[in-house]
Tab-separated table of C-alpha atoms in Angstrom:
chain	number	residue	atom	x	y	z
A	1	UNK	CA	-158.385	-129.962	-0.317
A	2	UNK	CA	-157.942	-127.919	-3.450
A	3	UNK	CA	-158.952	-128.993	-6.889
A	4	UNK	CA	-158.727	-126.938	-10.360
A	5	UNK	CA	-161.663	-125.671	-12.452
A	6	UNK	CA	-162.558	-126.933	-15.968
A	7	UNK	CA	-162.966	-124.477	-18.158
A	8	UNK	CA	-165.490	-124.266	-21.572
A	9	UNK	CA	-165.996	-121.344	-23.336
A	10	UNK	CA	-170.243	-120.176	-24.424
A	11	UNK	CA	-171.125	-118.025	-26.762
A	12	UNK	CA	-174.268	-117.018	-27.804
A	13	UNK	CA	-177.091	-118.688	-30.485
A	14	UNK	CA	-178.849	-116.854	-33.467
A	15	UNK	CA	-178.244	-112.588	-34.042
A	16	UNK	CA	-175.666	-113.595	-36.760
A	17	UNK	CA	-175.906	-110.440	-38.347
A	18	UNK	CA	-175.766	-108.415	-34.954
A	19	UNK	CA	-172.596	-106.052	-33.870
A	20	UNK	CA	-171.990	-107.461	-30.752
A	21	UNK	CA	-172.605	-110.709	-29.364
A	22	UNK	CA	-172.563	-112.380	-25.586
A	23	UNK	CA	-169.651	-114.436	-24.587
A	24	UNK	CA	-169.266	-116.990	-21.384
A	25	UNK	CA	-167.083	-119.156	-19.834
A	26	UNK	CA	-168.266	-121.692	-17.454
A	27	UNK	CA	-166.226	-123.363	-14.594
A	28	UNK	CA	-166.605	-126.667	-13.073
A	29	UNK	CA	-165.630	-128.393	-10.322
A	30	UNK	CA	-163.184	-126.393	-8.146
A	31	UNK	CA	-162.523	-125.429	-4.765
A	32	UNK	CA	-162.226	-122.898	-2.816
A	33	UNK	CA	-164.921	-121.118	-4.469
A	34	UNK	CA	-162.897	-117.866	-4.784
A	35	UNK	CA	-162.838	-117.620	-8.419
A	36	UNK	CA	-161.531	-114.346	-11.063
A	37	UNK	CA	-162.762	-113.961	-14.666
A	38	UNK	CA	-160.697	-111.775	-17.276
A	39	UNK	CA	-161.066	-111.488	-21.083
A	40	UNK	CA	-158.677	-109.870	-23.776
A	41	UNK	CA	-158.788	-109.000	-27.364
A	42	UNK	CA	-156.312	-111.045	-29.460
A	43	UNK	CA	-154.204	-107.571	-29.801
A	44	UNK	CA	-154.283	-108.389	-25.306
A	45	UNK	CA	-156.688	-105.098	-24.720
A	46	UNK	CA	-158.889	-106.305	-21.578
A	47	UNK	CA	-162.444	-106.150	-21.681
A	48	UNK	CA	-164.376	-104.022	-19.124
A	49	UNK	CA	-167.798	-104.834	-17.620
A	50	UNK	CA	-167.941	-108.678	-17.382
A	51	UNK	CA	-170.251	-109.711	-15.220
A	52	UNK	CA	-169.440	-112.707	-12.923
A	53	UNK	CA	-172.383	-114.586	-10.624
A	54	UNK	CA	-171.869	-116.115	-7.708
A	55	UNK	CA	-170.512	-119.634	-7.130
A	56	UNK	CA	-172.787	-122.689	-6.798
A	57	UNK	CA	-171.736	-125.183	-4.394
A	58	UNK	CA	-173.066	-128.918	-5.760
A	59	UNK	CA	-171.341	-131.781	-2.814
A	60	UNK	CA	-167.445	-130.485	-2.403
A	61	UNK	CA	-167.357	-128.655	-5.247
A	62	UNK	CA	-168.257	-125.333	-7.072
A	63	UNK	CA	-169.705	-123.848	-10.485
A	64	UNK	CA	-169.682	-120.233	-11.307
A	65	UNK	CA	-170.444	-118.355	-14.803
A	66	UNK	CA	-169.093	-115.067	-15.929
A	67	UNK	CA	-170.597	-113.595	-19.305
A	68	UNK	CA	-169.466	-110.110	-21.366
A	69	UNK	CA	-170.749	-108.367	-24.154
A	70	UNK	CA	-168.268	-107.748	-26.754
A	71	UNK	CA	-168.247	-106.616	-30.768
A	72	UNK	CA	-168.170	-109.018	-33.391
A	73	UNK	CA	-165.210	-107.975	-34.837
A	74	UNK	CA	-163.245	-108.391	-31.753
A	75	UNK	CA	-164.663	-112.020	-31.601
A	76	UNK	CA	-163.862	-112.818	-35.193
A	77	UNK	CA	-160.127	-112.709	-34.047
A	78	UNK	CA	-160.725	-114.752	-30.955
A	79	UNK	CA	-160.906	-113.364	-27.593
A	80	UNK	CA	-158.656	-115.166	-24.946
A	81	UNK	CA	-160.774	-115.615	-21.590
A	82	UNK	CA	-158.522	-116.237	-18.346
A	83	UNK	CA	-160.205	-118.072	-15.251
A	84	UNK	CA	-157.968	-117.450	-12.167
A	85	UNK	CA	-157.926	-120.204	-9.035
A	86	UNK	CA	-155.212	-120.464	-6.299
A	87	UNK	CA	-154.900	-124.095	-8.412
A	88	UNK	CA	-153.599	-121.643	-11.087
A	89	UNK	CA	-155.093	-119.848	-14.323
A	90	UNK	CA	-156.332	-121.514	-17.363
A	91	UNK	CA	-157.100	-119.655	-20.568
A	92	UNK	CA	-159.780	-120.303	-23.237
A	93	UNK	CA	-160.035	-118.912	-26.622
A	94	UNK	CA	-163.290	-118.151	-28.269
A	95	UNK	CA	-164.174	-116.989	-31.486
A	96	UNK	CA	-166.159	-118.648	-34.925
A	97	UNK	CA	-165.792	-122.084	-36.000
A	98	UNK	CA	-163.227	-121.839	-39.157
A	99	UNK	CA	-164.860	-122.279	-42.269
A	100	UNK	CA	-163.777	-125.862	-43.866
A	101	UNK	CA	-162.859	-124.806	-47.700
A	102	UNK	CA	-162.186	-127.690	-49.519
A	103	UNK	CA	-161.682	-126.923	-54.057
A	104	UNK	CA	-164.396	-129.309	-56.160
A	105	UNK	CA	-163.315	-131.973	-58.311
A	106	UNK	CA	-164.532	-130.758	-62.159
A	107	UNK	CA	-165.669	-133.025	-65.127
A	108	UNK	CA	-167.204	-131.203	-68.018
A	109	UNK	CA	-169.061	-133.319	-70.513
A	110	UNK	CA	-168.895	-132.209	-73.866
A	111	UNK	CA	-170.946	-133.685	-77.167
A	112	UNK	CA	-169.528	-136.944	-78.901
A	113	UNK	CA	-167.543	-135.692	-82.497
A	114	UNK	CA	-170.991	-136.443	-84.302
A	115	UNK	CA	-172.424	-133.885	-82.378
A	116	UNK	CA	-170.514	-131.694	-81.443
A	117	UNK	CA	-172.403	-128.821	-82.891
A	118	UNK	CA	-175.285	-128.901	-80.558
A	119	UNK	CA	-174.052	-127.212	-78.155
A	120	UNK	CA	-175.148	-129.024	-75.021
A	121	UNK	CA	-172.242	-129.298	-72.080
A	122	UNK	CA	-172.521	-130.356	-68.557
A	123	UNK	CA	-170.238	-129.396	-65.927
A	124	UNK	CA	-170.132	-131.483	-62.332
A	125	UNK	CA	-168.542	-129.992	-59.598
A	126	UNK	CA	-167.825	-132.877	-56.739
A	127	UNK	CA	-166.727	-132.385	-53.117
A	128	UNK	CA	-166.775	-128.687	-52.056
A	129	UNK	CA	-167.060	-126.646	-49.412
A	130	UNK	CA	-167.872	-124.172	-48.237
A	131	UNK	CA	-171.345	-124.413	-49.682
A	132	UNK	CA	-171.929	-121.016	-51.403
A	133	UNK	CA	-170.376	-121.117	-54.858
A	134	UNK	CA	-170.474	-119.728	-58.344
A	135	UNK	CA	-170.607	-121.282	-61.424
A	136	UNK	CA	-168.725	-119.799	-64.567
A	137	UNK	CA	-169.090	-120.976	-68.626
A	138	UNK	CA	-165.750	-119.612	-70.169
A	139	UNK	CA	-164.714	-119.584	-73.942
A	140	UNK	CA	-161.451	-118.754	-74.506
A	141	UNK	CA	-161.108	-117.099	-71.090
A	142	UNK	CA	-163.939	-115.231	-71.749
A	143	UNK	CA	-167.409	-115.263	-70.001
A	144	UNK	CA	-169.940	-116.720	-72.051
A	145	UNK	CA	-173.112	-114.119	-71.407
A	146	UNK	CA	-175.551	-114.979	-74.103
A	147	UNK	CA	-176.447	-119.030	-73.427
A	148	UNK	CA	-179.540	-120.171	-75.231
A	149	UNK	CA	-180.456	-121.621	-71.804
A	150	UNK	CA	-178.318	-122.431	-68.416
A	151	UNK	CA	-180.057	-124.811	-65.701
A	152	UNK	CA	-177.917	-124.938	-62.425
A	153	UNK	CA	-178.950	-128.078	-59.934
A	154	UNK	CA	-179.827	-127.482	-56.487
A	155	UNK	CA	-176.688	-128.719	-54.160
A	156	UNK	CA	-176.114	-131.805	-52.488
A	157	UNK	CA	-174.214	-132.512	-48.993
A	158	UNK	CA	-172.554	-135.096	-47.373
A	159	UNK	CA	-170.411	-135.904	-44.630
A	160	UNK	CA	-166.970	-135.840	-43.880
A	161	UNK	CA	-164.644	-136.316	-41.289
A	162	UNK	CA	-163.813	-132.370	-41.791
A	163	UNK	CA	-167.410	-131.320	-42.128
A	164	UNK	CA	-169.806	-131.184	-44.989
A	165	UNK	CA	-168.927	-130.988	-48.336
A	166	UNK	CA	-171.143	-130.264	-51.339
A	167	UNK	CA	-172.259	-131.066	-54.942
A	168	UNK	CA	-173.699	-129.573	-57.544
A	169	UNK	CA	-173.890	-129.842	-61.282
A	170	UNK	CA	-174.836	-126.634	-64.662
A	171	UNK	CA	-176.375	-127.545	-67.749
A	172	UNK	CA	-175.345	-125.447	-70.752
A	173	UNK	CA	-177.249	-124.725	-74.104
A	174	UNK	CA	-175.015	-122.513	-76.632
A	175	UNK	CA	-175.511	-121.493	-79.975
A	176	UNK	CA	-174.006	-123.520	-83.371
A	177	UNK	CA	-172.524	-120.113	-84.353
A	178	UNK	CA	-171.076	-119.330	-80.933
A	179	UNK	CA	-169.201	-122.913	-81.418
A	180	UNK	CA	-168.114	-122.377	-85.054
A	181	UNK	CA	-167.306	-118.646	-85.003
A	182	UNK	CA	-164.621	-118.562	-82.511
A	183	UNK	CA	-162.259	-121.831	-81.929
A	184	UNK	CA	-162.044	-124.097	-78.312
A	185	UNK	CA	-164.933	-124.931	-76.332
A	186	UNK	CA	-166.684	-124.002	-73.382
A	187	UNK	CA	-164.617	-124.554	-69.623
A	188	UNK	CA	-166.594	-124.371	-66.725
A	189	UNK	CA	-164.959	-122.419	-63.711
A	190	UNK	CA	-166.350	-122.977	-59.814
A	191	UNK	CA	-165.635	-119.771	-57.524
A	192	UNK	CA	-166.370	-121.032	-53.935
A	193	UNK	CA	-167.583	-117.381	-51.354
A	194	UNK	CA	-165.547	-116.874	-47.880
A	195	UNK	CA	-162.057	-116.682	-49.096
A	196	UNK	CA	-160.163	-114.827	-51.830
A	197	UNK	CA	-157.310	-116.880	-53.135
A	198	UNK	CA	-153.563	-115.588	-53.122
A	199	UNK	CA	-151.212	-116.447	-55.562
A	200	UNK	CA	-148.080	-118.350	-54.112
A	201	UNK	CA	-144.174	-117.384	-54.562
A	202	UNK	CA	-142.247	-120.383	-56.147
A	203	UNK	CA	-138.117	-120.845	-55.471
A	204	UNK	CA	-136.708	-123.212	-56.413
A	205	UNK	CA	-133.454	-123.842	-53.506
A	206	UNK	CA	-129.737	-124.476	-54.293
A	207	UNK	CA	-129.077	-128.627	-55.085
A	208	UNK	CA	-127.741	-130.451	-51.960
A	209	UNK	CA	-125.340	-132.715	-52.404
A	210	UNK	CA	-125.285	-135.764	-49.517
A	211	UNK	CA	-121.702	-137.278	-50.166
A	212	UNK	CA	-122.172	-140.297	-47.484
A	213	UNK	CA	-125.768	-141.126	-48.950
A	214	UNK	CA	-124.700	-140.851	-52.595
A	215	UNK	CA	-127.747	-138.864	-53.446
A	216	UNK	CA	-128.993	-135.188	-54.423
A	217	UNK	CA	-131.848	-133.355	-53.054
A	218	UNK	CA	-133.417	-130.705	-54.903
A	219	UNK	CA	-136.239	-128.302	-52.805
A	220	UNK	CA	-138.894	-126.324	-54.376
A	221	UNK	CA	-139.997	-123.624	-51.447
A	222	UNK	CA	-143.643	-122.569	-52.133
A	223	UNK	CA	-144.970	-119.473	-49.823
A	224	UNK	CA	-147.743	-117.032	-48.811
A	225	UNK	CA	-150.745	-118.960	-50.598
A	226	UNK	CA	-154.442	-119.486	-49.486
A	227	UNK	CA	-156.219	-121.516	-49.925
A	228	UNK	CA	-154.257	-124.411	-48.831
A	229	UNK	CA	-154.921	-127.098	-51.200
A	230	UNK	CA	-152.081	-127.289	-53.534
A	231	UNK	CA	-149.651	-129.404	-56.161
A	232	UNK	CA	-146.104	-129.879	-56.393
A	233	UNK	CA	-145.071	-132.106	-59.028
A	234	UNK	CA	-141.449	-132.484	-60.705
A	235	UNK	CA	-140.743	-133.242	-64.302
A	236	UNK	CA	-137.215	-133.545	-65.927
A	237	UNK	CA	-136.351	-132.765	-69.407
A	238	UNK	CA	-140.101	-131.484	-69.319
A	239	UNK	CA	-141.249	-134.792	-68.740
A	240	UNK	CA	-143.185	-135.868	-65.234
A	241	UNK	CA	-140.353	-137.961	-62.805
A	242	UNK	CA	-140.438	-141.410	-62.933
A	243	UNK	CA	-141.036	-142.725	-59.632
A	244	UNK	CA	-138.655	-145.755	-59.881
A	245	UNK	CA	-135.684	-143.469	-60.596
A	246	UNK	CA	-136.966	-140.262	-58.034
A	247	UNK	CA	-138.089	-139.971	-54.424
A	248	UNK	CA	-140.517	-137.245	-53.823
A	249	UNK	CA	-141.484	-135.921	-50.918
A	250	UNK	CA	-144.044	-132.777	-49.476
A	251	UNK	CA	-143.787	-131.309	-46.454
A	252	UNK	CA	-146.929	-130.711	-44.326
A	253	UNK	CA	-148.440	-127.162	-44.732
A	254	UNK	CA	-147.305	-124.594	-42.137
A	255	UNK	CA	-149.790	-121.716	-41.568
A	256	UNK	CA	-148.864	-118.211	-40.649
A	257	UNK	CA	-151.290	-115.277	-40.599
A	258	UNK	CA	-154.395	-116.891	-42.959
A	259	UNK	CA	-151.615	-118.299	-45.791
A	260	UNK	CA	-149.553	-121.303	-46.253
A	261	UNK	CA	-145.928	-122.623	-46.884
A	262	UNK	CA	-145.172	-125.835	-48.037
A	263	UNK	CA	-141.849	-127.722	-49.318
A	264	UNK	CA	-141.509	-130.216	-51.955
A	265	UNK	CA	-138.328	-131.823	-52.514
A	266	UNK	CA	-137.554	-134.727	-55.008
A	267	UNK	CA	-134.178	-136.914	-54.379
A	268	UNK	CA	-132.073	-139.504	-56.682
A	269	UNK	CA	-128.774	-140.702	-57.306
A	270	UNK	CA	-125.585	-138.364	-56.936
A	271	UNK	CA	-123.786	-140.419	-59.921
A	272	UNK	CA	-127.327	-139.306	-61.984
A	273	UNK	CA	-126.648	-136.108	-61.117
A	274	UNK	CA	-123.406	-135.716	-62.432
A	275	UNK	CA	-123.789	-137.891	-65.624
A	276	UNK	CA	-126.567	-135.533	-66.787
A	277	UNK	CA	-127.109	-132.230	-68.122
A	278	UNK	CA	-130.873	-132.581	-67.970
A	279	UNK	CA	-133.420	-129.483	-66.395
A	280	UNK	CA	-135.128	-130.503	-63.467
A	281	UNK	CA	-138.491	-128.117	-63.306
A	282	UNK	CA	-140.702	-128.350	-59.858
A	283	UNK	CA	-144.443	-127.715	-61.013
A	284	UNK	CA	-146.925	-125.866	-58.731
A	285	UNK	CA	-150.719	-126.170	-59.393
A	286	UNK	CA	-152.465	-123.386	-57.165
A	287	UNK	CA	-156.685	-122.562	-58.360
A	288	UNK	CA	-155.528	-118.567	-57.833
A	289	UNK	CA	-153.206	-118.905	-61.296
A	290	UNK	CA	-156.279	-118.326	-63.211
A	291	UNK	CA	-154.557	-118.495	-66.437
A	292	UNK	CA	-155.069	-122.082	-69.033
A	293	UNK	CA	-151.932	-123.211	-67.533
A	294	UNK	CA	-152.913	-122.977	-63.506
A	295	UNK	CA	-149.116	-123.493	-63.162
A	296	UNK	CA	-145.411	-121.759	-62.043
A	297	UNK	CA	-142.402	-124.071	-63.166
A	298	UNK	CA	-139.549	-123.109	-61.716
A	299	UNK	CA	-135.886	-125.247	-63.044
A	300	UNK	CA	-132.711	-125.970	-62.531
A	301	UNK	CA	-129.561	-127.819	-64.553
A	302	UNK	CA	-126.421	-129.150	-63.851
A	303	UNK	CA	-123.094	-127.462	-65.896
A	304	UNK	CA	-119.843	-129.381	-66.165
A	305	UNK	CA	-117.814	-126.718	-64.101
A	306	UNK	CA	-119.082	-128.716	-60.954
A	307	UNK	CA	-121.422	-125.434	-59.949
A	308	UNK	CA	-125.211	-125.722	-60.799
A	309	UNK	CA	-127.293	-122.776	-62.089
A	310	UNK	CA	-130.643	-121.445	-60.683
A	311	UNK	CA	-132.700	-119.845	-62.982
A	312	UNK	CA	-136.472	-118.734	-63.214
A	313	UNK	CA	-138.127	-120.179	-66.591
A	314	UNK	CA	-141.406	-118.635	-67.705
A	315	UNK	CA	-143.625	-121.699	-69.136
A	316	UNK	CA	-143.902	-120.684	-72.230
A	317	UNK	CA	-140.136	-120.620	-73.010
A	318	UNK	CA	-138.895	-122.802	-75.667
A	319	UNK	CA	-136.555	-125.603	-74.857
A	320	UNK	CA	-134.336	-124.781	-77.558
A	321	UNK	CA	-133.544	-121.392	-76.206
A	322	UNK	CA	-132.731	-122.587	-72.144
A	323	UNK	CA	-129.212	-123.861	-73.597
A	324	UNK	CA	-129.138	-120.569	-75.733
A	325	UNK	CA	-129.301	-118.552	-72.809
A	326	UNK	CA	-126.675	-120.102	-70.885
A	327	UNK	CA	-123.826	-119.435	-72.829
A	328	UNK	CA	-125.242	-116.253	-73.968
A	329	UNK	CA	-124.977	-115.159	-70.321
A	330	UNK	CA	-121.656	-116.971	-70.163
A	331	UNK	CA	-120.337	-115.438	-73.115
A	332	UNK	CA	-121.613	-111.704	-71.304
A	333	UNK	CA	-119.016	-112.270	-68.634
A	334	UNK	CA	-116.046	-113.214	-71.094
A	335	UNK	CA	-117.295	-109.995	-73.085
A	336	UNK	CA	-117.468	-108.105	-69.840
A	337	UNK	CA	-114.344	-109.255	-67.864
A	338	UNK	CA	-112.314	-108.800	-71.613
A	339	UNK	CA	-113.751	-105.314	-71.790
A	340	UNK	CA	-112.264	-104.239	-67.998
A	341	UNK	CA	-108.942	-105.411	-68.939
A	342	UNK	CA	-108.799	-103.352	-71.982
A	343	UNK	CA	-109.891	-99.886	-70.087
A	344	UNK	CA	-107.331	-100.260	-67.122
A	345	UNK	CA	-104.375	-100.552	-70.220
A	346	UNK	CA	-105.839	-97.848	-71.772
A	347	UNK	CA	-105.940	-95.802	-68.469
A	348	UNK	CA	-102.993	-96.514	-67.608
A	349	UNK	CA	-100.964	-95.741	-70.952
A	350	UNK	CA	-102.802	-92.100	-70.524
A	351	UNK	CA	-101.437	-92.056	-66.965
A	352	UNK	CA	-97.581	-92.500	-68.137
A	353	UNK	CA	-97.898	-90.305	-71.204
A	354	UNK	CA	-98.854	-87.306	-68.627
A	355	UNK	CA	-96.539	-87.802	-66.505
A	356	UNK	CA	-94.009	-88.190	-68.854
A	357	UNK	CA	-95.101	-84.953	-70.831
A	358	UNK	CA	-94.986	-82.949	-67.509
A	359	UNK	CA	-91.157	-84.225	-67.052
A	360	UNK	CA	-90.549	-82.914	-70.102
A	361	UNK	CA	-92.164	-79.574	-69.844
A	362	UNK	CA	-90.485	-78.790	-66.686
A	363	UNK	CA	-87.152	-79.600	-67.797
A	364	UNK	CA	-87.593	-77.119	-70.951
A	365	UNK	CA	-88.729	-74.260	-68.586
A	366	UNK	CA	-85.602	-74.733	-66.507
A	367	UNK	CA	-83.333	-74.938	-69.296
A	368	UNK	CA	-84.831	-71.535	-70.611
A	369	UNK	CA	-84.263	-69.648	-67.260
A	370	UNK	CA	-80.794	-70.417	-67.049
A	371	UNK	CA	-80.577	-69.209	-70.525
A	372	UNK	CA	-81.624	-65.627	-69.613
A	373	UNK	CA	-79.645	-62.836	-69.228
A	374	UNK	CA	-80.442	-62.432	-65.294
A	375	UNK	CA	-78.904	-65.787	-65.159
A	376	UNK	CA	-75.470	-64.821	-67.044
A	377	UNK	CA	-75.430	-61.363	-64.188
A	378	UNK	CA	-76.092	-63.279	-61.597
């Protein structure tokens, strides 16, 4: 009678700041007791000087624990244990729970119009985790380092299905002249420790048309961004997308190397499509675009010539000039194509006027030597 071990990883309590760190793996309930133990690095280098004890017998079946001592940074990329049994092997991974990072919800109060020369603003950051953060007063994107007084609450926890998340709330006293000397008011900015964020790369895909379904998709591909919490929105004509006339739809986060992908697509009518020449711009709210915005639009618009044109819009670009630039870049290629035409003519007019004048030159010098007086001997 055989039966296969069940395998749970151990590692070690306390010495969090220690280089190295004991791992086990403990295995239940097999027989034979014959039993191997083997641990790798995630880059697959094994792991010398495990020690394995000997198998404990409890009724029909056996126990046995093998423990090694590795470094921490080989455990902060997970090291793969392998526990082999003539059943067959089964692998564990161990290395550190992953930290739950979840961005706060913000609301800063400011003072009512009547007073709104006090000075006094609160800022509430809801929901966050993980629990280390750092609370920032801007003005006009600038730290404000000279409060009259700043009075940061302890944090709060509770529960969540994905761990603890945290609250916490800053108090902020400025200056009347501070207020009055330089225009816009105070924003209150929440860094959160454990994880720098990375700016994501926005396309915006080629339209597809679906003939039998009578309907357009349009994909905005968003890539290589940490952390993952993110916002795809759509507007057209720079106005959000009504949901009765537009299907939207995001794709579920796919996670490669520590950063994130994600597709959002929004769908309607192929006859809507074709009736209008308006810009469709997907809208991608990321907390690493640190700018006022905290966006990257990237749009698209139909032309009559049945072809639709692609084109990376910085925000900040008027409407008035995205038709502008169009036939601008249109008109280029007239310009340009005209231009080519005119330069093979040209080169080729040069082309018969030597070859012609080389004719004629040769025809001259043959006429002379039969001219001479060696010619008349002769």
């Amino acid at each position: 009678l055989q039966s296969a071990p069940t395998v749970f990883p151990l590692v070690q309590c306390g010495s969090e700041t220690s280089d190295t760190l004991t791992l086990g793996v403990l295995a239940t309930g097999f027989t034979p007791a014959s039993l191997t133990f083997s641990c790798a690095t995630a880059s697959g280098t094994n792991l010398p000087d495990s020690v394995q004890y000997p198998a404990v017998q409890k009724d029909s079946y056996y126990s046995a624990v093998s423990q090694i001592r590795v470094k921490r940074s080989d455990w902060e990329q997970n090291v793969s244990c392998t526990v082999g049994h003539t059943t067959g092997s089964k692998t564990v991974h161990i290395g550190p729970t992953p930290v739950f990072h979840q961005a706060p919800t913000l609301s800063v109060l400011v003072p009512s119009p009547e007073d709104e020369l006090k000075g006094s603003f609160s800022c509430f950051a809801i929901d966050f985790s993980p629990e280390k953060h750092e609370i920032t007063w801007l003005k006009n994107g600038q730290e404000i380092t000279n409060p009259i007084s700043e009075i940061k609450t302890p944090t709060v926890s509770r529960e969540t299905e994905n761990g603890p998340v945290f609250s916490t709330a800053s108090y902020l006293n400025v200056s009347e002249l501070l207020l009055s000397s330089v225009p816009g008011g105070p924003n209150c900015s929440v860094m959160l420790a454990g994880e720098v964020p990375q700016r994501p790369s926005v396309f915006l895909l080629p339209p597809v048309e679906q003939i039998r379904n009578n309907m357009v998709t349009l994909t905005c591909y968003v890539k290589d961004f940490k952390p993952k919490e993110i916002e795809v929105s759509w507007l057209v004509d720079d106005v959000a997308a009504d949901s009765k006339m537009y299907a939207f739809n995001t794709t579920n986060l796919v996670e490669n190397n520590g950063v994130y992908s994600v597709y959002g697509q929004l769908s309607f009518s192929l006859e809507q499509w074709n009736s209008s020449e308006a810009v469709y711009s997907c809208v991608v709210y990321h907390e690493s675009l640190m700018d006022t915005s905290r966006v990257i639009m990237r749009s698209t618009v139909r032309r009559t010539a049945e072809n639709s044109n692609t084109v990376n819009l910085n925000i900040d670009l008027p409407q008035s000039c995205k038709a502008y630039c169009w036939d601008h870049a249109m008109e280029t290629d007239q310009d340009s194509m005209g231009s080519t035409a005119l330069t093979f003519i040209i080169l080729f007019l040069i082309t018969l006027l030597y070859s012609i004048g080389t004719t004629a030159i040769k025809v001259v010098m043959l006429l002379k030597v039969r001219a001479s007086p060696d010619t008349d001997i002769m």
